[in-house]
XYZ file of C-alpha atoms in Angstrom:
639
model
C 46.620 46.260 156.886
C 49.316 47.147 159.531
C 50.941 43.510 159.041
C 50.929 43.985 155.324
C 52.298 47.799 155.547
C 55.363 46.012 157.839
C 55.712 43.551 155.330
C 56.027 45.715 152.592
C 58.349 48.295 154.664
C 60.498 45.086 155.377
C 60.887 43.968 151.965
C 61.345 47.332 150.389
C 64.292 47.967 152.976
C 65.858 44.736 152.382
C 65.831 45.189 148.554
C 67.226 48.655 148.630
C 70.022 47.707 150.914
C 70.587 44.711 148.414
C 70.782 47.000 145.556
C 72.764 49.491 147.124
C 75.386 47.123 148.718
C 75.559 44.116 145.951
C 74.519 45.722 142.784
C 75.311 49.298 142.116
C 77.757 50.685 144.436
C 81.401 49.683 144.472
C 83.102 49.156 147.601
C 85.970 51.090 149.085
C 88.331 48.527 149.777
C 88.908 46.925 146.121
C 86.959 49.320 144.000
C 84.881 46.737 142.746
C 81.090 45.971 141.922
C 80.211 42.556 143.117
C 79.524 41.612 139.319
C 83.223 42.658 138.476
C 84.689 41.013 141.613
C 83.074 37.797 140.507
C 84.404 38.242 136.960
C 88.105 38.831 138.423
C 87.552 35.509 140.777
C 86.329 33.661 137.952
C 89.306 34.209 135.867
C 91.780 33.671 138.572
C 90.425 30.245 138.810
C 90.388 29.698 135.211
C 94.071 31.238 134.937
C 96.549 28.932 133.022
C 98.264 31.875 131.009
C 96.149 30.980 128.021
C 93.177 33.379 126.604
C 89.420 31.977 127.265
C 86.581 32.481 125.214
C 84.486 34.924 126.900
C 81.374 33.103 126.836
C 83.114 30.452 128.784
C 84.033 32.916 131.291
C 80.629 34.015 131.652
C 79.041 30.480 131.776
C 81.838 29.914 134.761
C 81.083 33.487 136.657
C 77.430 32.247 136.623
C 78.080 29.823 139.474
C 78.733 32.885 141.710
C 76.469 35.557 139.808
C 72.793 35.200 140.243
C 71.721 37.846 137.590
C 72.955 35.736 134.423
C 74.804 36.518 131.595
C 72.906 39.697 130.645
C 74.501 41.528 133.198
C 78.109 39.937 132.996
C 78.962 39.962 129.607
C 79.050 44.127 129.389
C 80.463 44.089 132.818
C 83.195 42.083 131.421
C 83.690 43.949 128.276
C 83.628 47.034 130.128
C 86.407 45.973 132.667
C 88.520 44.604 129.932
C 88.246 48.107 128.017
C 89.987 49.722 131.102
C 93.306 48.006 129.832
C 94.507 47.331 133.385
C 93.219 43.925 134.611
C 92.012 41.829 131.912
C 93.820 41.239 128.283
C 91.650 41.063 125.224
C 91.915 39.266 121.980
C 89.189 40.056 119.472
C 86.546 42.661 118.896
C 85.731 44.468 122.329
C 83.846 47.201 120.629
C 85.223 50.859 119.869
C 85.705 53.554 122.688
C 85.444 56.538 120.332
C 82.674 55.061 117.964
C 80.527 53.477 120.784
C 80.432 50.363 118.417
C 79.622 47.219 120.768
C 81.813 44.388 121.018
C 81.407 40.987 119.088
C 79.443 38.237 120.536
C 80.822 36.445 123.492
C 81.746 33.198 121.842
C 84.043 35.297 119.157
C 86.140 37.380 121.372
C 88.743 35.825 124.524
C 90.266 37.245 127.568
C 92.547 36.463 130.290
C 93.601 38.036 133.408
C 96.584 40.334 133.638
C 99.987 39.908 135.798
C 98.838 43.380 137.376
C 95.595 42.094 138.432
C 97.350 39.195 140.520
C 99.752 41.589 141.994
C 96.849 44.189 143.131
C 94.101 41.544 143.767
C 95.244 37.815 144.370
C 96.224 36.392 147.719
C 93.761 33.583 148.682
C 95.312 33.360 152.080
C 94.265 36.748 153.082
C 91.184 36.856 151.317
C 87.711 36.441 153.017
C 85.473 33.949 151.766
C 81.970 33.028 151.602
C 79.343 30.825 150.020
C 77.880 31.586 146.368
C 74.069 32.158 146.285
C 73.603 28.607 145.870
C 75.861 27.474 148.581
C 77.892 25.064 146.091
C 81.107 27.493 145.687
C 83.201 29.872 147.661
C 83.778 33.466 146.534
C 85.510 36.231 147.783
C 83.447 38.898 150.045
C 86.375 41.339 148.919
C 89.857 41.488 147.292
C 92.730 42.800 149.683
C 93.589 45.351 147.012
C 96.682 47.235 147.266
C 95.962 50.341 145.231
C 92.687 52.354 145.083
C 90.729 50.818 141.963
C 87.901 52.790 142.691
C 89.734 56.258 141.549
C 91.815 54.214 138.761
C 88.894 52.685 137.004
C 86.034 55.293 137.632
C 82.335 54.078 138.065
C 78.714 55.094 137.538
C 75.729 53.294 139.399
C 72.514 53.945 140.393
C 70.865 52.470 143.470
C 67.500 53.122 145.260
C 67.867 56.563 146.652
C 71.425 57.134 145.789
C 73.807 57.232 143.025
C 77.437 57.441 142.576
C 79.710 58.813 139.623
C 83.296 58.727 140.209
C 85.411 59.839 137.379
C 88.546 57.720 136.328
C 91.946 59.108 137.022
C 95.466 58.261 135.548
C 96.828 55.014 137.309
C 100.360 56.296 137.596
C 99.268 59.567 139.256
C 97.084 57.708 141.529
C 99.923 55.685 142.764
C 102.157 58.977 142.791
C 99.494 60.372 145.275
C 99.782 57.247 147.288
C 103.418 57.515 147.618
C 103.107 61.234 148.394
C 100.498 60.276 151.330
C 102.615 57.480 152.696
C 105.565 59.921 152.812
C 103.636 62.742 154.653
C 103.639 64.863 151.321
C 100.913 67.064 149.600
C 99.207 65.858 146.609
C 96.658 66.721 144.245
C 94.664 64.289 142.065
C 92.430 65.127 138.991
C 90.317 63.112 136.275
C 91.933 61.658 133.461
C 89.781 60.007 130.743
C 90.616 57.571 127.943
C 88.808 59.538 125.189
C 91.806 62.814 125.915
C 90.128 66.294 125.553
C 90.237 68.842 127.945
C 88.728 69.024 131.481
C 88.393 72.179 133.951
C 88.426 71.003 137.429
C 87.885 74.323 139.502
C 84.693 72.960 140.444
C 85.861 69.508 141.204
C 85.513 69.802 144.977
C 87.429 66.269 145.413
C 85.194 64.507 143.647
C 81.993 65.770 144.871
C 81.414 68.927 142.546
C 81.554 69.183 138.883
C 83.732 69.532 136.093
C 83.675 71.080 132.466
C 84.955 68.840 129.618
C 85.610 69.805 126.156
C 86.763 68.163 122.736
C 90.146 68.627 121.179
C 89.405 70.807 117.993
C 92.256 71.545 115.553
C 91.332 74.944 113.610
C 94.696 75.509 111.761
C 92.534 75.085 108.551
C 90.293 78.153 108.553
C 87.646 76.500 106.332
C 87.610 73.211 108.405
C 87.564 72.062 112.013
C 89.181 68.788 113.174
C 87.999 67.005 116.138
C 90.830 64.971 117.302
C 89.787 64.055 120.946
C 86.455 63.516 122.460
C 84.974 64.937 125.961
C 84.470 62.086 128.591
C 81.358 60.634 127.987
C 80.758 61.163 124.300
C 81.247 58.969 121.011
C 81.973 60.143 117.774
C 78.206 59.276 116.950
C 76.997 61.188 119.613
C 78.780 64.377 118.826
C 77.863 63.927 115.103
C 74.410 63.653 115.808
C 74.557 66.812 118.250
C 76.227 68.810 115.494
C 73.891 67.780 112.825
C 71.003 69.087 115.219
C 72.731 72.333 115.483
C 73.136 72.754 112.100
C 69.519 72.057 111.405
C 68.383 74.579 113.927
C 70.811 77.284 112.699
C 73.121 77.349 115.416
C 76.070 76.884 113.397
C 76.552 77.082 109.707
C 78.465 74.318 108.045
C 79.066 72.582 104.842
C 79.259 69.064 105.773
C 80.568 66.705 108.178
C 82.636 63.503 107.644
C 83.874 60.800 110.441
C 87.257 59.056 109.455
C 87.726 57.737 112.925
C 89.924 54.535 113.352
C 91.874 53.729 116.277
C 92.113 57.573 116.600
C 89.221 60.191 116.127
C 89.111 62.242 113.294
C 85.899 64.316 112.750
C 86.112 66.779 110.047
C 83.558 69.800 109.802
C 83.887 72.016 106.629
C 82.487 75.270 107.368
C 79.915 77.158 105.037
C 81.046 79.897 102.407
C 81.402 83.174 104.622
C 81.968 81.177 108.028
C 85.343 80.587 109.260
C 86.777 77.980 111.921
C 87.591 80.588 114.618
C 84.309 82.118 114.687
C 82.326 78.805 114.995
C 84.425 77.082 117.938
C 82.299 78.870 120.740
C 78.995 77.871 118.944
C 80.392 74.142 118.767
C 80.888 74.468 122.541
C 77.584 76.157 123.211
C 75.335 74.107 121.130
C 76.873 70.519 120.817
C 78.604 67.673 122.858
C 81.983 69.148 122.101
C 81.466 70.905 125.749
C 79.691 69.054 128.653
C 79.321 69.730 132.306
C 79.507 66.533 134.375
C 78.172 66.386 137.974
C 80.279 63.959 140.185
C 79.515 62.003 143.535
C 82.188 59.994 145.207
C 79.793 57.546 146.839
C 81.302 54.159 148.049
C 80.565 51.243 150.332
C 82.857 51.679 153.318
C 82.811 49.110 156.325
C 79.572 48.016 154.951
C 77.692 51.486 154.834
C 77.207 53.785 152.035
C 79.880 56.693 152.472
C 80.681 59.652 150.527
C 84.180 60.771 150.562
C 86.751 62.768 148.699
C 89.474 61.975 146.495
C 92.275 62.649 149.011
C 90.275 60.715 151.746
C 90.490 57.292 149.282
C 94.331 57.792 148.942
C 94.608 58.236 152.645
C 92.268 55.148 153.371
C 94.198 52.736 150.903
C 97.749 54.061 151.767
C 96.655 52.889 155.207
C 95.341 49.600 153.824
C 98.557 48.872 151.551
C 100.692 49.280 154.712
C 98.206 46.518 156.270
C 98.021 44.153 153.718
C 101.582 44.344 152.952
C 102.512 43.965 156.670
C 100.294 40.870 156.759
C 101.869 39.322 153.613
C 105.199 39.589 155.198
C 104.526 38.194 158.306
C 102.387 35.480 156.693
C 105.470 34.758 154.288
C 107.832 34.799 157.602
C 105.806 32.105 159.542
C 105.615 29.832 156.568
C 109.571 30.366 156.114
C 109.880 29.649 159.738
C 107.972 26.468 159.305
C 110.002 25.360 156.132
C 112.956 26.039 157.993
C 111.971 24.032 160.798
C 111.019 20.931 158.854
C 114.479 21.163 156.936
C 116.166 21.473 159.908
C 114.310 18.299 161.096
C 115.106 16.363 158.014
C 118.675 17.556 157.981
C 119.145 16.019 161.705
C 116.978 12.952 160.979
C 118.967 11.953 157.944
C 122.518 13.024 158.824
C 122.324 11.514 162.474
C 120.615 8.490 161.023
C 117.603 8.780 163.717
C 115.523 6.534 161.309
C 117.715 3.648 162.442
C 115.730 3.629 165.923
C 112.630 2.680 164.196
C 113.771 -0.455 162.806
C 112.925 -2.634 165.821
C 109.699 -0.835 166.854
C 106.558 -2.720 166.403
C 103.942 -0.198 167.030
C 103.322 2.819 165.628
C 103.447 4.695 169.423
C 106.871 2.957 169.735
C 107.973 4.226 166.240
C 106.878 7.981 167.355
C 108.576 7.577 170.767
C 111.536 6.428 169.302
C 112.111 9.417 166.689
C 111.270 11.833 169.350
C 113.759 10.390 171.694
C 116.373 10.446 168.767
C 116.111 13.891 168.588
C 116.546 14.639 172.377
C 120.507 15.427 171.904
C 119.682 18.132 169.210
C 116.973 20.027 170.889
C 118.944 23.103 171.273
C 119.742 23.259 167.363
C 116.098 22.755 166.877
C 114.856 25.593 169.032
C 111.682 26.104 171.549
C 109.439 24.434 168.977
C 110.792 20.933 169.634
C 109.527 17.928 167.603
C 105.614 17.549 167.644
C 103.236 14.615 166.278
C 102.872 16.326 162.955
C 106.712 16.510 162.427
C 107.210 12.818 163.184
C 104.609 12.259 160.382
C 106.174 14.243 158.215
C 109.702 12.655 158.462
C 108.183 9.268 158.388
C 106.832 10.115 154.871
C 110.255 10.667 153.443
C 111.056 8.047 150.733
C 113.910 5.850 150.898
C 115.272 7.285 147.603
C 115.335 10.980 149.137
C 117.279 9.855 152.071
C 119.604 7.929 149.872
C 120.032 10.893 147.680
C 120.356 13.558 150.474
C 122.799 16.333 149.498
C 123.860 17.754 152.628
C 125.411 20.968 151.178
C 122.432 21.768 149.145
C 120.269 21.241 152.227
C 122.657 23.862 153.924
C 122.410 26.274 151.181
C 118.328 25.953 151.111
C 118.473 26.921 154.916
C 120.931 29.933 154.424
C 118.608 31.324 151.738
C 115.593 30.894 154.060
C 117.386 32.512 156.824
C 118.475 35.279 154.307
C 114.997 35.889 153.687
C 113.723 36.104 157.001
C 116.026 38.308 157.840
C 115.043 40.849 154.677
C 111.550 40.285 155.802
C 112.205 41.452 159.353
C 114.028 44.381 157.815
C 110.943 44.873 155.793
C 108.601 45.118 158.437
C 110.709 47.601 160.318
C 110.687 49.593 157.368
C 107.095 49.010 156.101
C 106.669 52.604 154.944
C 109.782 52.544 152.589
C 108.607 48.989 151.410
C 105.293 50.037 150.991
C 106.795 52.795 148.474
C 109.056 50.427 146.639
C 106.061 48.352 145.992
C 104.097 51.014 144.416
C 107.041 52.213 142.301
C 106.941 48.437 141.051
C 103.724 48.719 139.983
C 104.248 52.210 138.452
C 107.253 50.294 136.210
C 104.965 48.021 135.079
C 102.225 49.939 133.902
C 104.904 52.282 132.159
C 106.362 49.466 130.437
C 103.127 48.197 129.195
C 102.742 49.636 125.580
C 99.193 48.530 125.290
C 97.842 51.187 127.925
C 100.036 53.915 126.433
C 102.607 53.644 129.194
C 100.263 55.366 131.511
C 100.667 58.893 130.215
C 98.222 61.492 130.859
C 95.603 61.650 127.923
C 93.236 64.558 129.156
C 94.697 68.174 129.592
C 93.985 69.845 132.802
C 93.143 73.676 132.249
C 90.767 76.333 132.972
C 87.857 77.771 130.695
C 84.430 79.281 131.289
C 81.402 77.430 130.027
C 80.355 78.884 126.689
C 76.801 80.329 127.493
C 74.466 79.723 124.341
C 72.732 83.079 124.692
C 76.055 84.899 124.768
C 77.429 82.874 121.400
C 74.064 83.152 119.113
C 73.599 86.056 116.971
C 70.620 88.214 117.523
C 69.655 87.986 114.014
C 65.936 87.227 114.319
C 63.440 90.236 113.808
C 60.595 90.528 116.508
C 57.813 92.327 114.940
C 54.525 93.865 116.226
C 51.085 94.777 114.860
C 49.716 97.592 116.884
C 46.388 97.613 114.795
C 45.741 93.867 115.038
C 47.763 93.155 118.131
C 49.823 90.116 116.982
C 53.388 89.700 118.236
C 56.054 87.350 116.691
C 58.506 86.493 114.274
C 56.043 85.627 111.902
C 54.122 88.588 112.057
C 53.802 91.448 109.117
C 54.499 94.412 111.408
C 56.765 96.780 112.702
C 60.104 95.531 113.739
C 60.414 95.916 117.493
C 64.096 94.543 118.074
C 66.389 92.032 117.020
C 66.366 89.048 119.124
C 68.010 85.379 119.565
C 65.976 82.009 119.742
C 67.040 81.930 123.343
C 65.580 85.348 124.323
C 62.507 85.811 126.424
C 60.138 88.429 125.660
C 58.423 90.959 128.054
C 55.129 92.311 126.729
C 53.102 94.946 129.191
C 49.600 95.160 127.422
C 47.096 98.305 127.139
C 45.512 97.200 130.508
C 48.766 96.913 132.672
C 49.111 93.303 132.538
C 52.756 91.783 131.923
C 53.638 88.385 130.745
C 57.009 87.071 129.876
C 57.050 84.159 127.173
C 59.368 82.425 125.131
C 60.069 83.991 121.776
C 56.872 83.462 119.930
C 56.332 82.845 116.239
C 52.638 84.539 116.436
C 50.755 85.117 119.624
C 48.202 87.903 120.446
C 49.061 90.533 123.242
C 46.579 93.000 122.180
C 46.303 96.248 120.306
C 48.417 99.337 121.395
C 50.630 97.370 123.782
C 52.535 99.861 126.080
C 56.175 97.683 126.025
C 57.735 95.082 124.343
C 61.384 93.916 125.031
C 63.848 91.089 125.761
C 63.236 89.794 129.554
C 66.869 90.268 130.249
C 66.592 89.794 134.261
C 70.174 91.890 134.662
C 68.675 94.897 132.426
C 65.243 94.769 133.900
C 66.743 94.930 137.527
C 67.994 98.491 136.615
C 64.839 99.558 134.790
C 62.252 101.589 136.633
C 58.916 101.233 135.313
C 56.717 104.344 136.015
C 52.924 103.718 135.340
C 50.275 106.512 135.556
C 46.760 105.389 135.750
C 43.352 106.509 137.106
C 40.980 104.618 139.440
C 38.042 102.963 138.057
C 35.463 104.364 140.601
C 36.157 108.226 141.265
C 38.863 108.636 138.440
C 41.528 109.979 140.478
C 45.080 109.722 138.957
C 47.795 107.423 140.586
C 51.433 106.777 140.010
C 53.523 103.623 140.719
C 57.080 102.987 140.158
C 58.533 99.552 140.325
C 61.088 97.065 138.915
C 60.047 94.059 137.216
C 62.790 91.527 138.744
C 61.102 88.019 138.669
C 58.380 86.229 137.056
C 56.962 82.786 136.112
C 56.720 81.968 132.621
C 53.593 82.490 130.545
C 51.943 83.693 133.671
C 50.021 87.150 133.649
C 50.808 89.679 136.235
C 48.831 93.052 136.781
C 50.814 96.308 137.444
C 47.471 98.307 138.365
C 44.265 97.419 140.216
C 41.491 95.694 138.348
C 39.580 97.951 136.317
C 41.988 100.833 136.502
C 42.771 102.566 133.074
C 46.426 102.909 132.348
C 47.319 106.519 130.782
C 50.965 106.055 130.405
C 53.754 103.839 131.060
C 57.566 104.989 130.862
C 60.866 103.563 131.768
C 62.933 107.103 131.922
C 64.405 107.111 135.371
C 63.534 111.181 135.451
C 60.808 112.864 133.395
C 58.024 115.324 133.941
C 54.173 114.966 132.845
C 51.117 117.367 133.174
C 47.676 115.992 134.021
C 44.347 117.734 132.839
C 41.497 117.331 135.309
C 37.734 117.296 134.208
C 36.347 120.794 134.760
C 33.858 120.700 137.696
C 32.248 123.717 139.458
C 34.824 125.531 142.087
C 37.452 123.539 140.509
C 39.967 126.459 139.667
C 43.318 124.359 138.811
C 42.642 122.371 135.562
C 46.236 121.600 134.927
C 48.996 120.344 136.749
C 52.500 119.015 136.299
C 54.369 116.386 138.270
C 57.974 115.059 138.203
C 58.342 111.237 138.356
C 61.425 111.182 140.495
C 60.048 112.595 143.448
C 58.131 109.374 143.920
C 59.832 106.485 145.316
C 60.078 103.159 143.932
C 57.799 100.281 145.496
C 57.127 96.577 145.213
C 55.294 95.141 142.398
C 52.422 94.288 144.691
C 52.387 97.448 146.220
C 49.661 99.984 145.623
C 50.016 103.233 143.250
C 50.675 106.949 145.155
C 47.777 109.196 144.439
C 48.690 112.122 142.532
C 45.559 114.282 143.181
C 41.862 114.372 144.644
C 40.571 115.268 141.114
C 39.264 113.299 138.394
C 41.674 113.233 135.580
C 40.661 113.578 132.007
C 43.890 113.482 130.275
C 47.600 112.738 130.503
C 49.217 115.552 128.423
C 52.518 114.002 128.555
C 55.959 115.462 129.222
């Protein structure tokens, strides 16, 4: 049994870590889940400037992704609809209506130049074997911007989940520029569906936001929804409005959906109802307003980590500097290698060193002759000298190239290489300024791309209070009670107790001193001659003192109990008095007087006595009552 338990524990931990790292949670470095990374890698491999069938891309991606097309196709469509890294052609669905994309064989895509700028650098990418060992795939892309904030992501793993809201790409890059230059920055979500967002509880990506639809109420008899709150579609919004109308929460005449490439949902008001007075009800009872909880969980250095938006920006600012430094250093090394070879080629051809190999009969003799020919020019060549690989390169130069060798053209090329090396040296000395310039270049590319709206913010940031349903709904439902039969509810023929709303909870104190809090009933039995029935409003009840006068079941002595009903469990019965005690009176007045009449007995001279309720302290619900007299009470005489 111990062996089996250990086996299960180990397998579960391996499965959990796999789901967390390789399925559901994005990596901080490139902001991608594994399936997204493999899709982009496939598109980089297939890239020839033309569009590819999504079905073909999916098939190629299956070489790297072991979970099949069922997970690849939706991920590709979702990534393409972000409109940043994949160009689309065909029907990729409708973000507003929630309509699905066409079948993969009918739609096409290709990787964008922006994706290449941000992700693609095979020389700096760490590679690993694919799941079957036949191919190589990137462990992580060396991403130059915080993609995880730009795209947003949602994922559920084992024991943890992440929900990162999308942010405006230009604002993210501007925040990174500010971070590089030691300036303060603020970053808030921006949604592709527009609408409004209250970020007062955002807490750097680990709190919550309140989102709202954009409503046009210029017509008093019609409301137009022109922008959607994040996470909703026109279909879900319309369904929520229909449900609210059926339940009597809002009064409308009809609803029409005219959405195409822009959202336009028309809500016609019922007779006697106007737009302005319906707004709060829409926010309270439909998807026009929603609260979204967020959790910025990413994989950082191979482990799950909760971060803030500012932490991510700071991390990527440092990462950008490192990546650009590596790129410049790599380019400089490659240019120095190229310059070295061009110098050798020029000397080899200009000084006719190749003539020295004509009489050589062995490979070693040829190599030695070439190296010896360069000895007078070692100062010009530099410290690197001439190695065997250099000799092999020179001996592979075609005769045609030697005969057509253009000295001036070669010198011009070497001057350009030297100029670029010098420029790289300057960039390395001023790497922060170079990084800033790079980000500004990306911003310019995004702004020039008309398909993504030139990067303009779509969601308006503001501050607004959440509309509470209880506060919006009208209290126009009659709560009735029949004291003779003991039935209470909205579907009872009796005396009207109060006008309530469907959201109200009802407190009843029955004849025996038992109290219960329940949802608004249609018809329920609470017993005849109930002492108190009202709305269970915690704020109001916290200020209400209940005074209960009862007599003990054994000796008939009178007691008084003053208490406040502050908490309860729904539909649970509680007793205000001891079991079997007879309740004579319950009152909610803070101050009042009452008279008790005692049962006549021998030598009992005082048969009536007056008391003031306010003379007795308010005690807890579970506390016993205070005895008023050691006499058997016969009757409560009232105030």
